[in-house]
Amino acid sequence: MDRICTMVRNGTHRAVFIMAGPGIGKSAVTDAVTERLAGNMLILRIHASSALAGVPFGVLTPYTGELTAEESVSPVAVLRSMWSYFEKLKAGHGGAVLLAVDDAHHLDDASAGVLAEVISAGWATVVAAARPRPGLPQPLDQLWYDGLAERVDLRPLNREQIEEVLAHVLDGTVPAATVDSIWTASSGNPRILDALLHDSAEAGVLAKRNGIWMLLGQLPSDGARLAGVVAKDHLRRRTEEQEALKLIALAGPVGRKVIEDISGAAVVRSLLDQQIIVEAPGIPAGLSIWNGLFAGAIRNTVSVSRSLQLLEKVKAHRDPTQLQGEGRLRAVEWALECGVRVSDDEMLAAAKEALLRFRNHSARSIASRIQDPAMVPLAQAIQARALYNEGAYPEAAALLDECWLPLAEDPQGPDVLLLRVWAHQASGHPLGLTAEDVEKHVPASGNGYTIWQEELLHLLHLGAEVNFQALNDAVDAMRKHHPAEAGEPLRALAEGLLAHALVSGGRPVQGLEAALLAASELPPLEGSLFFFPEFVLGRLVSDYLAMGEWESAEREINHYAVGHAPAAATFNGSLQLLRGYSLLRQGRMERAYQVLLPAVEALRLNDPLQLYRFGTALGFYAAARLGDTEQAQRLEQDHKDADAGWPAHDLLAEAYMAAAAEYLIRDGKGLATLQTLMTTTEASARTGNFLEILTMCWDLGDPSVIPMVQSTARGVEGRWAEALLTLATAWEHADGDTLMTTAASLEEAGFVNLAREAYARASTVLEQAGERRRSRQAVAQREKCDHELGERFREGRFIAAAPTVRLTRREQDIVELAVQGLTDREIAQRLMVSVRTVEGHLYRTYVKLGVRSRDELEAALPK
C-alpha cells in the first residue's frame, strides 16, 4: 500500500492497476489508498459490475448526468462532461483528482476507452482494482504496455504469512496443525480468513486450551461473517451467474457439460475466467467452487424447496453412471438434504466414500439411514469408525458391540474386531475385558472363524506384553501359510506388533524389516475400517528412531502427511508426538517441547493410537528439563489422570515420568525410581528400552551406569547404540585427545547431543591435565553444540510454555560459584556433586536465561 501511495503522490505513474483473484484484498487495498490520500487529493469512485458491463458508459453516469440521450452515447461528449465535472470539483476544493475504480474487469469497452483518455491526458490519476481473469479491458491494458500505468499483483497468503497473521491476532501458541487447517480452509484468501477466524471463535471451534489454540471440530461454513462475504459476492453478480454458482455448490464436483446445458457455456466461461469456479481436467465431474467453505456457505443460502428444484434440473442432464468419488458422494448428500429417497446400496457406497475422505459427520449421517438388515451391521461399523475418528470412543465401542459378531464372516471382520478392541481400550477398558467378552461369543460365529478371532486376540496379547519371540514365531507361521498374498489384516497386525517388540528388545534393524513387510501389506488395506496405515507408520518411525536414523523417521512422517491430508484432524496429534519424540531423542529439548505441548493437547481431544499417556510423560520430561515448573506439574497431573494407553508404552512412560520428577525436584527419588525400574524383569527383557532408561540416568548425572551402557549397547542394533557405546568407552578412558576425536565423529554422524557430552567431558579432563587452552576449545565446541541443539528458549515464538525465569536452589548455588570464576570441577568439589551434575545444571541455566556462556551469566541473572 505504501508503494502505491508513493507512486500516486509522486506522479511517477498516471494509473496503478491492482490485480488479484476474488477476496485477496484488492478492494481493501484500494480503500486504504484512497483513505490515505484523501487529505491531498479529490477522491471519486467508480463501481463497475457485471450488470453494467453491457451498458456503454453505464458506470460513468454519475459524471455525465447533464448530457442528452444522444450525447450520452458519444465518447467525445462523455469526455467533455467528465472534464467539466473535474474542473468544477477542483475549482471548489482544489487538489488533483483520484479516480478509484473497483472491479475494473467489468468495465465496458466504451467506459474503459474514456478512462484511458482521461489518464493519457493527465486529467486524473486512476487506481483500479481488477481480477487477472478476464483481466482489464484492452484500452487500460494498453496503458500498462505503453508504460503509462503500473501493475501491482496481489497473491494469496502463503502458509508463513497465515502463520504470522495468526500469531498477531491470537494471544497464545498456534500449533502447526491449526495453521495448516486454517490455511487450507481459507485458501490463503484474506477475506475468508478474517471471516473464518471470527466465525470459528464465535462457534467455539477455535478455542484456547492451556495456552494453545486448538480446533475442536470442523471449521464452520454457516457463520455470519462468511455468509456476509458470500452475500456481498452474490450481489455483484448477474442472476444467471448466481444460479450457476448455486448449482455447482450443490452438485460439485459436477460435469462441465451439465452446467453448460443448464446455465449456458458463456456463463461457465465467465465464472472460470473470474476464478470463482475451477475445473479438474480429465474428470467427468469436474467443476467445483474454488473454495470448499465458500461452497458450503453458498449451499446454506439455498432453501430446501429451491434446492430440490435445482436437483431435478441437474438430474435431467447428468448421467448417473458417470458419477464417481466425491461427485458420487455429493450426489447422495444432496438428495438426502432434499428428502429424496436413495437406495441402501447407494448410501452404503457413499458412506464408505465419506469415511475414506474423513468426512465423518457425513459418513455417520448417511450410514445411519440404511435400513436393509443385511447392510445394517456394516453401516454401524462405518458409523463407529467415524465416531472413532472424532474421538467419541465410548459411542464407537457401543456400536461395535452390536455389529462385530454379525460381521464375523465378513471379509472386514478382523478390521471391525480390531477397531472394537481399540475403541474399548481408548474408553478405559483393559484389553483383557474385551478379550473375555469376545471369547464368550466366539463359538457362536462358527468354527471357520473361531480360529482368526482367537489368533487376533492372541497377537494383541503378545503385542501388549512385548513378547517378540512369540510374535516372531507367529509371523513366521503366517508367512509360510500365505507366502505370496498381500493385504492380510492379521499378518499386517502381527508384523507391526513384531516391529515394535523388536525395537523394545534392542533389535530395531530386524524391527524395520518387519515394519517394511507390514507396509507392503497396506495397499489392499487402504480404506479399511481399521487404521492400518497409521498403525504401521508408528512402528516404522519407532524403528528409525531406535536406530538413530532421524532423517528417515522425519521422511516417513512427511510422506504420510502429504499422502493422507484428510486424516490430519484425526491423526495429527499422533504424528506430532512422533516428531516431538524424535527431537527429544536427539537432545533438541526446546524444539521437542514446542512440538510436544500442542501434540498432547491434540491427543487430549483425539487419541486414535493411544499415545496420550506416553505423550504426557514426554511432555512432563521436556518441561522439567527446561525448568517450566508450572507446565511440568500440569502434565504430571494429566498423566496421573489419563486412562490406560497401549500397554507396550508403559515401561518407557514410567521411566520418563521418573526422570522428569528428578529434574523437577532434585531430591534423588526420581533417580532411585529409575534405578529400581532397571532391576525389573520387564526392563531387563527389553534391551532397547533398558538402554534408553540408562541414558536417562546418565543424563541425570549418575556415572555409575556407564559400564552398563557399554555392555548393553553392545547388544543393541543401530547407529544410536553404536554412538552411545563410543561415547561411554571414551568417557571411561578419560583421555582428552580421544574424547575430542570422539566428539567430532559423533557430531559429524548427527548425534550432536552425544557430541556435546563428549566435548564437556573433554573440557574437564583437559582442564585437570593443565591444558587450559585446549579445554577452552572443548568448551567452545560444546557451546557450538548447545547452539545447534537449542533455539534460545526465551527468544523463540513459543508463547504458551515460555516460563518466567526460575532457578532451583541447586542451580542458584552453582551459578553463584560460576560467576565467582570457579571451574566446573571446583564447583563440584565445593558442593560435593559430580562434574557432570554441575555441567548439566549450568546447561539448563543457560537455556532458562537465554545465554550461551559463563561470560553472559552475571548480566542475565534475575535481579
Short mmCIF file of C-alpha atoms in Angstrom, two decimals, residues 364-544:
data_model
loop_
_atom_site.label_atom_id
_atom_site.label_comp_id
_atom_site.label_asym_id
_atom_site.label_seq_id
_atom_site.Cartn_x
_atom_site.Cartn_y
_atom_site.Cartn_z
CA ARG A 364 -22.40 -41.14 10.13
CA SER A 365 -25.42 -39.31 8.76
CA ILE A 366 -25.64 -41.41 5.60
CA ALA A 367 -24.89 -44.77 7.23
CA SER A 368 -27.49 -44.20 9.95
CA ARG A 369 -30.26 -44.09 7.29
CA ILE A 370 -29.57 -47.58 5.94
CA GLN A 371 -32.46 -49.96 6.69
CA ASP A 372 -31.61 -53.23 4.92
CA PRO A 373 -30.95 -55.75 7.74
CA ALA A 374 -28.16 -57.34 5.74
CA MET A 375 -26.36 -53.98 5.44
CA VAL A 376 -27.03 -52.56 8.89
CA PRO A 377 -24.05 -54.22 10.66
CA LEU A 378 -21.56 -52.80 8.15
CA ALA A 379 -23.33 -49.43 8.28
CA GLN A 380 -22.96 -49.48 12.07
CA ALA A 381 -19.26 -50.30 11.72
CA ILE A 382 -18.86 -47.31 9.37
CA GLN A 383 -20.61 -45.07 11.90
CA ALA A 384 -18.36 -46.45 14.63
CA ARG A 385 -15.19 -45.71 12.67
CA ALA A 386 -16.43 -42.16 12.01
CA LEU A 387 -17.11 -41.72 15.73
CA TYR A 388 -13.66 -43.15 16.49
CA ASN A 389 -12.11 -40.62 14.11
CA GLU A 390 -13.85 -37.87 16.06
CA GLY A 391 -12.60 -39.15 19.42
CA ALA A 392 -16.03 -40.40 20.57
CA TYR A 393 -14.64 -43.73 21.78
CA PRO A 394 -17.43 -44.95 24.14
CA GLU A 395 -20.06 -44.30 21.44
CA ALA A 396 -17.92 -46.11 18.87
CA ALA A 397 -17.40 -49.05 21.22
CA ALA A 398 -21.16 -49.32 21.87
CA LEU A 399 -21.92 -49.53 18.16
CA LEU A 400 -19.14 -52.06 17.57
CA ASP A 401 -20.53 -54.21 20.39
CA GLU A 402 -23.69 -54.53 18.30
CA CYS A 403 -22.18 -55.19 14.90
CA TRP A 404 -18.91 -57.11 15.35
CA LEU A 405 -20.48 -60.55 15.75
CA PRO A 406 -22.76 -60.35 12.66
CA LEU A 407 -19.68 -59.32 10.67
CA ALA A 408 -17.59 -62.27 11.85
CA GLU A 409 -17.89 -63.97 8.47
CA ASP A 410 -17.46 -60.74 6.52
CA PRO A 411 -14.05 -60.01 4.90
CA GLN A 412 -13.85 -56.93 7.13
CA GLY A 413 -14.47 -58.96 10.28
CA PRO A 414 -10.86 -58.70 11.54
CA ASP A 415 -10.86 -54.93 10.94
CA VAL A 416 -14.08 -54.50 12.90
CA LEU A 417 -12.90 -56.62 15.82
CA LEU A 418 -9.58 -54.75 15.93
CA LEU A 419 -11.41 -51.44 15.94
CA ARG A 420 -13.64 -52.69 18.74
CA VAL A 421 -10.64 -53.63 20.87
CA TRP A 422 -9.04 -50.21 20.30
CA ALA A 423 -12.30 -48.36 20.99
CA HIS A 424 -12.75 -50.17 24.30
CA GLN A 425 -9.14 -49.54 25.31
CA ALA A 426 -9.49 -45.86 24.40
CA SER A 427 -12.59 -45.80 26.61
CA GLY A 428 -10.52 -47.06 29.55
CA HIS A 429 -11.35 -50.77 29.34
CA PRO A 430 -8.35 -53.12 29.62
CA LEU A 431 -7.58 -55.49 26.78
CA GLY A 432 -8.37 -58.47 28.98
CA LEU A 433 -12.02 -57.50 29.47
CA THR A 434 -12.58 -57.15 25.74
CA ALA A 435 -10.86 -60.46 25.12
CA GLU A 436 -13.01 -62.28 27.68
CA ASP A 437 -16.15 -60.87 26.06
CA VAL A 438 -15.01 -62.00 22.61
CA GLU A 439 -14.07 -65.45 23.84
CA LYS A 440 -17.57 -65.92 25.28
CA HIS A 441 -19.10 -65.28 21.84
CA VAL A 442 -16.53 -67.00 19.63
CA PRO A 443 -18.34 -70.35 19.40
CA ALA A 444 -21.43 -68.61 18.00
CA SER A 445 -19.52 -67.42 14.95
CA GLY A 446 -18.74 -70.85 13.59
CA ASN A 447 -15.62 -72.97 13.63
CA GLY A 448 -14.14 -71.44 10.47
CA TYR A 449 -13.93 -68.02 12.05
CA THR A 450 -13.16 -69.04 15.59
CA ILE A 451 -9.55 -69.52 14.52
CA TRP A 452 -8.89 -65.98 13.26
CA GLN A 453 -10.63 -64.39 16.24
CA GLU A 454 -8.55 -66.36 18.69
CA GLU A 455 -5.43 -65.65 16.67
CA LEU A 456 -6.14 -61.92 16.58
CA LEU A 457 -6.64 -61.73 20.34
CA HIS A 458 -3.53 -63.83 20.90
CA LEU A 459 -1.49 -61.41 18.76
CA LEU A 460 -2.79 -58.41 20.69
CA HIS A 461 -1.87 -60.01 23.99
CA LEU A 462 1.65 -60.76 22.70
CA GLY A 463 1.98 -57.18 21.46
CA ALA A 464 0.84 -55.73 24.78
CA GLU A 465 3.36 -57.95 26.56
CA VAL A 466 6.09 -57.04 24.02
CA ASN A 467 6.84 -60.73 23.53
CA PHE A 468 8.99 -60.52 20.41
CA GLN A 469 9.97 -64.18 20.36
CA ALA A 470 6.37 -65.41 20.33
CA LEU A 471 5.41 -62.71 17.81
CA ASN A 472 8.30 -63.72 15.60
CA ASP A 473 7.12 -67.33 15.65
CA ALA A 474 3.59 -66.23 14.78
CA VAL A 475 4.77 -64.10 11.87
CA ASP A 476 6.97 -66.93 10.53
CA ALA A 477 3.97 -69.25 10.61
CA MET A 478 1.82 -66.73 8.75
CA ARG A 479 4.43 -66.17 6.06
CA LYS A 480 4.68 -69.89 5.44
CA HIS A 481 0.89 -70.26 5.34
CA HIS A 482 0.26 -67.35 2.91
CA PRO A 483 3.67 -66.60 1.38
CA ALA A 484 2.51 -64.65 -1.68
CA GLU A 485 -0.70 -62.96 -0.55
CA ALA A 486 -0.84 -59.27 0.37
CA GLY A 487 -3.45 -57.32 2.25
CA GLU A 488 -3.86 -59.88 5.02
CA PRO A 489 -5.11 -57.93 8.09
CA LEU A 490 -3.78 -60.36 10.70
CA ARG A 491 -0.38 -60.51 9.10
CA ALA A 492 -0.14 -56.71 8.87
CA LEU A 493 -1.09 -56.54 12.55
CA ALA A 494 1.38 -59.24 13.55
CA GLU A 495 4.27 -57.71 11.61
CA GLY A 496 3.53 -54.26 13.05
CA LEU A 497 3.42 -55.63 16.60
CA LEU A 498 6.60 -57.57 15.96
CA ALA A 499 8.34 -54.43 14.70
CA HIS A 500 7.52 -52.62 17.95
CA ALA A 501 8.54 -55.57 20.09
CA LEU A 502 11.88 -55.90 18.30
CA VAL A 503 12.61 -52.21 18.92
CA SER A 504 11.91 -52.70 22.62
CA GLY A 505 14.16 -55.76 22.56
CA GLY A 506 17.09 -53.87 21.07
CA ARG A 507 16.71 -55.17 17.53
CA PRO A 508 15.49 -52.17 15.55
CA VAL A 509 17.19 -53.28 12.32
CA GLN A 510 15.19 -56.50 12.38
CA GLY A 511 12.19 -54.48 13.53
CA LEU A 512 12.50 -52.25 10.49
CA GLU A 513 12.37 -55.30 8.24
CA ALA A 514 9.15 -56.38 9.96
CA ALA A 515 7.68 -52.86 9.69
CA LEU A 516 8.52 -52.72 5.98
CA LEU A 517 6.85 -56.09 5.48
CA ALA A 518 3.79 -54.73 7.29
CA ALA A 519 3.89 -51.68 5.00
CA SER A 520 3.90 -53.98 1.96
CA GLU A 521 0.52 -55.30 3.14
CA LEU A 522 -1.04 -51.83 3.13
CA PRO A 523 -2.15 -51.12 -0.48
CA PRO A 524 -5.02 -53.65 -0.43
CA LEU A 525 -5.95 -52.48 3.08
CA GLU A 526 -6.44 -48.81 2.10
CA GLY A 527 -9.95 -47.80 3.09
CA SER A 528 -10.12 -50.49 5.74
CA LEU A 529 -12.25 -49.88 8.82
CA PHE A 530 -9.10 -50.22 10.92
CA PHE A 531 -6.32 -47.63 10.67
CA PHE A 532 -3.58 -49.91 9.35
CA PRO A 533 -1.54 -47.14 7.59
CA GLU A 534 -1.21 -45.13 10.79
CA PHE A 535 -0.60 -48.22 12.91
CA VAL A 536 2.28 -49.29 10.64
CA LEU A 537 3.63 -45.72 10.36
CA GLY A 538 4.10 -45.55 14.13
CA ARG A 539 6.15 -48.74 14.02
CA LEU A 540 8.29 -47.56 11.10
CA VAL A 541 9.10 -44.28 12.84
CA SER A 542 9.86 -46.02 16.14
CA ASP A 543 12.29 -48.34 14.37
CA TYR A 544 14.12 -45.48 12.69
#
